[in-house]
Coordinates of C-alpha atoms in Angstrom, one line a residue:
X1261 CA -33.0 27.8 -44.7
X1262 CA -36.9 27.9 -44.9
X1263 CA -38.4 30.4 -46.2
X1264 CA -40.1 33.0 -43.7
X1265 CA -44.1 32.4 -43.3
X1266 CA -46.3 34.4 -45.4
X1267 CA -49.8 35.5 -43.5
X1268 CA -52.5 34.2 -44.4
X1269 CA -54.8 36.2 -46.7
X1270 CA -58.1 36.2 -48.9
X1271 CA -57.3 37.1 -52.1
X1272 CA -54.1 38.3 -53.8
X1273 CA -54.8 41.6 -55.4
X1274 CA -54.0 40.8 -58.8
X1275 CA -56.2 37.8 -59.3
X1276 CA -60.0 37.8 -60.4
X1277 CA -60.7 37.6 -56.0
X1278 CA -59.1 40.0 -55.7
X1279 CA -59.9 42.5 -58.1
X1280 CA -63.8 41.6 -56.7
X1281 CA -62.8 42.3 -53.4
X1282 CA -60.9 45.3 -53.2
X1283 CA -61.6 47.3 -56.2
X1284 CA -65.3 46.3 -57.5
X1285 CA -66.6 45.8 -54.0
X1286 CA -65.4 49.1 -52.2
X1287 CA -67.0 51.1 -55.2
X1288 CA -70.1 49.1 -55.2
X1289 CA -70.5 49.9 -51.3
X1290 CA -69.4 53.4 -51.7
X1291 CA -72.5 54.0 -54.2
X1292 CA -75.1 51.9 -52.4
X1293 CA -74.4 54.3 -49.3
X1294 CA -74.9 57.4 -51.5
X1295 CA -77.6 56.4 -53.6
X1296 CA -79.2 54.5 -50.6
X1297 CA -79.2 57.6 -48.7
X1298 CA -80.5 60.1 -51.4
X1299 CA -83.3 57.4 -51.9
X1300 CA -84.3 56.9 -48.3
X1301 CA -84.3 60.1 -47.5
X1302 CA -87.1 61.4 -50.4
X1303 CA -89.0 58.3 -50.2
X1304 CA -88.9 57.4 -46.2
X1305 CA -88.4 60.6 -44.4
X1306 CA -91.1 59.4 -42.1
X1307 CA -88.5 56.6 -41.5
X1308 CA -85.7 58.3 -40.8
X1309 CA -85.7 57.5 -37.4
X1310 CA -83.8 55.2 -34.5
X1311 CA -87.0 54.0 -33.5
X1312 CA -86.3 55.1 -30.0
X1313 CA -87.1 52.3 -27.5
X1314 CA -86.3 54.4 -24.2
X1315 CA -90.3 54.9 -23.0
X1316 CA -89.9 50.8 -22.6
X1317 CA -87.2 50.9 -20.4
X1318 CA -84.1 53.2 -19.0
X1319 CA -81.9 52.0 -16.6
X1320 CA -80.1 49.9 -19.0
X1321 CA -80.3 52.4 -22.1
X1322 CA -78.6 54.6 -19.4
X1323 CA -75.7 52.3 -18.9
X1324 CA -75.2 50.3 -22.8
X1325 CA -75.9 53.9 -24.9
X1326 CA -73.6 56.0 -23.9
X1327 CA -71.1 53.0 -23.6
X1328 CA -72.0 52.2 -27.6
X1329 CA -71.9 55.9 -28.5
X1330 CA -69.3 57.4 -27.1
X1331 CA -67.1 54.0 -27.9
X1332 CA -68.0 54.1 -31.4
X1333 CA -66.7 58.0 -31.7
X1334 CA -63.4 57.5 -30.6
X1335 CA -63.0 54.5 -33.0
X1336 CA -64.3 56.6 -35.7
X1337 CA -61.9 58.9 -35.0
X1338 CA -59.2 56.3 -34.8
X1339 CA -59.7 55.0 -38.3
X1340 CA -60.0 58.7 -39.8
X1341 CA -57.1 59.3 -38.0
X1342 CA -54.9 56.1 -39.1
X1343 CA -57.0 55.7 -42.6
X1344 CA -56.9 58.5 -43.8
X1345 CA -54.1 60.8 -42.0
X1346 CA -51.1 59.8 -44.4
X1347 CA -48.0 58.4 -42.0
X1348 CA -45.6 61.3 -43.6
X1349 CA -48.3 64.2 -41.8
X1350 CA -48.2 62.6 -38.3
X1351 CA -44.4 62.3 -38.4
X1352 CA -44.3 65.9 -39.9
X1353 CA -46.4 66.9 -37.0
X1354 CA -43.6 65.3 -34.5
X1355 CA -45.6 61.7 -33.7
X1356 CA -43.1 59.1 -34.1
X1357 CA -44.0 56.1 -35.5
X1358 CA -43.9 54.6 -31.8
X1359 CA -45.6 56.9 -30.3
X1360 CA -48.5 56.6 -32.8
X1361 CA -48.8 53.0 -32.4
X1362 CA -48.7 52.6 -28.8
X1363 CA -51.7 55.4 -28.7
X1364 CA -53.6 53.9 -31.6
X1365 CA -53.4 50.2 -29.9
X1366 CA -54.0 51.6 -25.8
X1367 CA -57.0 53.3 -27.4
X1368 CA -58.0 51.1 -30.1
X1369 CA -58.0 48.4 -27.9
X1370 CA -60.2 50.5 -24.9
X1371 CA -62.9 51.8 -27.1
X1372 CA -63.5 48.6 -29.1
X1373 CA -64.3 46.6 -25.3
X1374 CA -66.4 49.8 -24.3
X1375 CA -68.1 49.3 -28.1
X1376 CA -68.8 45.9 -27.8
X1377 CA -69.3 45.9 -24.3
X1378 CA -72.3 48.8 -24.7
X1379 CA -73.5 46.6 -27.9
X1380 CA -74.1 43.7 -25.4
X1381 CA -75.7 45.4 -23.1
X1382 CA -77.8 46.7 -26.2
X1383 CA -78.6 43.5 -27.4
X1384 CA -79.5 41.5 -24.0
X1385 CA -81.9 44.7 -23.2
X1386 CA -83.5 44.1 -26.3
X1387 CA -83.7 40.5 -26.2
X1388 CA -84.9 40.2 -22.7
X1389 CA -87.8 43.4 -22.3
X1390 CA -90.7 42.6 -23.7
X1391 CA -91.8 45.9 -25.0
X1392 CA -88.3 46.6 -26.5
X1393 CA -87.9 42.8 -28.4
X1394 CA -91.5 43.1 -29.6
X1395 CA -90.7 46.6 -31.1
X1396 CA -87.2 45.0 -32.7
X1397 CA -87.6 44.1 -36.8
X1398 CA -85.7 41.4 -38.5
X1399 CA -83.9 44.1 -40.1
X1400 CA -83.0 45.7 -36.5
X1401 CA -81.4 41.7 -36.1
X1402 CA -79.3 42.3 -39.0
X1403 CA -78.0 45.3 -38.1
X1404 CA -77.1 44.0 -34.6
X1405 CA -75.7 41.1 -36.4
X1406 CA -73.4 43.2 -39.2
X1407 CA -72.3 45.4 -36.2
X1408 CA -71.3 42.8 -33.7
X1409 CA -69.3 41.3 -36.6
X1410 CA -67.3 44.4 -37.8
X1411 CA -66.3 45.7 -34.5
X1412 CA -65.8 42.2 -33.2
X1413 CA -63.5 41.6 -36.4
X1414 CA -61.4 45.0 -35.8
X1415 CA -60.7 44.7 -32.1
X1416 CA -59.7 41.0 -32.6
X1417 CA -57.1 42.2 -35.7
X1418 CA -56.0 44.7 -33.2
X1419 CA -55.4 42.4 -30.2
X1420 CA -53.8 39.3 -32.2
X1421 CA -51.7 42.1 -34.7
X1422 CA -49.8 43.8 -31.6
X1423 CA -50.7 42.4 -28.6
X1424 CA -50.3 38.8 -28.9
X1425 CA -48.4 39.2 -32.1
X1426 CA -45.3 41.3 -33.1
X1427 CA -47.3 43.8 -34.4
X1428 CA -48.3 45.1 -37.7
X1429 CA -48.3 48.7 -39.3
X1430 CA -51.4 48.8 -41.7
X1431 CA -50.5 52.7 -42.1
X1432 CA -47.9 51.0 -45.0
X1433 CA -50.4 48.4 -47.1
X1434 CA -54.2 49.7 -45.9
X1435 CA -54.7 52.7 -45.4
X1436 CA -52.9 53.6 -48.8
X1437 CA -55.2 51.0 -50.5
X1438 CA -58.0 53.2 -48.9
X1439 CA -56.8 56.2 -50.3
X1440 CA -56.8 55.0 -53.3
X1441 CA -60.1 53.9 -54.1
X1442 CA -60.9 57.8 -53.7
X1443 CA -58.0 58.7 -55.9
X1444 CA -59.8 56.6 -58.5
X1445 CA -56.8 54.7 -58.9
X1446 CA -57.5 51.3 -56.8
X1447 CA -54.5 49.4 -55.9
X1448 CA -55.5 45.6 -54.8
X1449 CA -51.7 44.8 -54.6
X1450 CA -51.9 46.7 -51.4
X1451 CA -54.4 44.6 -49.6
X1452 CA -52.3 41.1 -50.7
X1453 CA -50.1 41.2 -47.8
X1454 CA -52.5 42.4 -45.1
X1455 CA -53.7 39.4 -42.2
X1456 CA -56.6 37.6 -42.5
X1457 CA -58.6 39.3 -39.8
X1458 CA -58.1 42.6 -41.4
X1459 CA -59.5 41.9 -44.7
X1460 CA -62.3 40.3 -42.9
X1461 CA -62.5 43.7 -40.6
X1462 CA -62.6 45.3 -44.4
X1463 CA -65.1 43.2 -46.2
X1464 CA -67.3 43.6 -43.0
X1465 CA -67.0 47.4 -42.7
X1466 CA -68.0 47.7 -46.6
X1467 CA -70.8 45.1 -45.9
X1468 CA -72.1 47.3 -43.5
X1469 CA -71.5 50.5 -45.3
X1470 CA -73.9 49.3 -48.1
X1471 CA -76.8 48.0 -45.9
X1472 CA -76.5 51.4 -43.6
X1473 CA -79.1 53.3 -45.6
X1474 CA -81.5 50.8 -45.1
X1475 CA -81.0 50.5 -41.4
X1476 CA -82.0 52.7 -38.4
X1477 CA -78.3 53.8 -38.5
X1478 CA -79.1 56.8 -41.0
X1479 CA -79.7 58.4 -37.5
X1480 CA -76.1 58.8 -37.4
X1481 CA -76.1 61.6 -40.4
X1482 CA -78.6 63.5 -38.9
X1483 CA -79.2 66.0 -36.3
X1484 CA -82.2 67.5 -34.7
X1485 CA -81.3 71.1 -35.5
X1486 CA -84.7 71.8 -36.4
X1487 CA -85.9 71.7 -32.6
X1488 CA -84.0 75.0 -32.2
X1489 CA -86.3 76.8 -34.1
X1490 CA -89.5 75.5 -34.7
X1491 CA -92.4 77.2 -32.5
X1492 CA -93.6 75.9 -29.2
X1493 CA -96.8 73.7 -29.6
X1494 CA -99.5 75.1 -27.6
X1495 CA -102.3 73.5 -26.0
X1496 CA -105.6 75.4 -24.8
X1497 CA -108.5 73.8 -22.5
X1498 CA -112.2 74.3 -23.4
X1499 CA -113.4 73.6 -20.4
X1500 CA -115.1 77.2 -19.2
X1501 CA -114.1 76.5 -15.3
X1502 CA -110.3 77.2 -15.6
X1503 CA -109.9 77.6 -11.7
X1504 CA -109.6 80.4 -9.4
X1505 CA -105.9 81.1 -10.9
X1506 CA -105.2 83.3 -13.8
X1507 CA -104.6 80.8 -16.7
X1508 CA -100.7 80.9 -17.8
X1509 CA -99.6 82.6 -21.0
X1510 CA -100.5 80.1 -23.7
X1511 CA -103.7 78.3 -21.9
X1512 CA -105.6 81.0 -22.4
X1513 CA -109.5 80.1 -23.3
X1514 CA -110.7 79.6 -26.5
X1515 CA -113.4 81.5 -27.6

């Protein structure tokens, strides 16, 4: 008898590829994201910004944004959910095993189309209005570029893993070898058995994680709180013929 297939993979976890890839690199991106952010942040507030485009055009902002965004949350919350949630909780908390998988895939699989289907609709906007690609940096490109790649990478691992294959449970090699980069004890071992496409989803996502300081997607860590409480900006006329109407609190004449 033959002896069954192994999957293909990058690196094995003890050699010198992949110590680089799943112990060097994951702590490298980790404190490029931190540092990145701490630097932008006192040296490019000014920039801290998406750059909003919508002025130039709506109607397909209103149809590819909330498509992107509201995509990109539930798989957010998908991979804190299966990277981080240990398997022991969720079957502690009464979610089989089967149950966990069939949600993670039906949902998985939906909000990665809706990601990369709102990312299309992103990018052909951008490429084809005027105002909106003439606004668009090369480092805008790259971002589009590292984005596409990632979720593209993650939605195919999920399709070819356990729809078109017999399935895979990362829960048992990944997401430990994700925990324990933050336990400061890295285990590369972990990663040796995992399919290709998921070590390429990983190397991606780290990619990504270390350019995101330098990209419009610092957005993402921020919210506008400010507007709640900052005073109302007031404008007064000069003109001495106001009108036959009492001016409005707020327009009153100067002088």
């Amino acid at each position: 008898m033959t002896a069954p297939a192994q999957p293909l993979t990058l690196a094995a976890g003890t050699g010198t590829g992949g110590i680089l890839l799943w112990v060097v690199l994951p702590y490298v991106a980790l404190a490029v994201f931190v540092l990145g952010h701490i630097w932008r942040y006192r040296y490019d507030k000014f920039g801290w910004t998406t750059r909003s485009s919508q002025l130039y055009e709506r109607r397909l902002l209103r149809i590819g944004s909330p498509l992107f965004h509201f995509g990109i949350l539930v798989v957010l919350l998908g991979h804190i959910g299966g990277l981080v949630i240990p398997k022991s909780w969720t079957e502690a908390a009464g979610i089989s095993e089967h149950m966990y998988h069939i949600g993670a895939v039906v949902l998985g699989t939906i909000a990665g189309v809706a990601t990369l289907g709102g990312l299309a609709i992103l990018i052909y906007r951008r490429r084809t209005v005027g105002p909106v690609f003439s606004a668009t940096t090369r480092n805008d490109k790259a971002m589009y570029v590292s984005l596409t790649v990632t979720i593209g990478l993650g939605l195919s691992a999920t399709v070819a893993a356990n729809l078109v294959g017999g399935g895979y449970d990362y829960r048992e090699t990944i997401s430990p070898w994700f925990r324990s980069i933050f336990y400061f004890q890295p285990d590369p071992d972990l990663m040796t058995g995992a399919p290709v496409l998921f070590q390429l989803h990983a190397i991606s996502a780290l990619l990504l994680f270390a350019a995101w300081p330098f990209t419009r997607l610092v957005h993402m860590l921020t919210a506008p709180l400010g507007y709640l409480t900052r005073p109302y900006i007031v404008y007064r006329s000069r003109d001495s013929r106001l009108g036959t109407r009492p001016p409005r609190r707020g327009w009153e004449r100067v002088g």
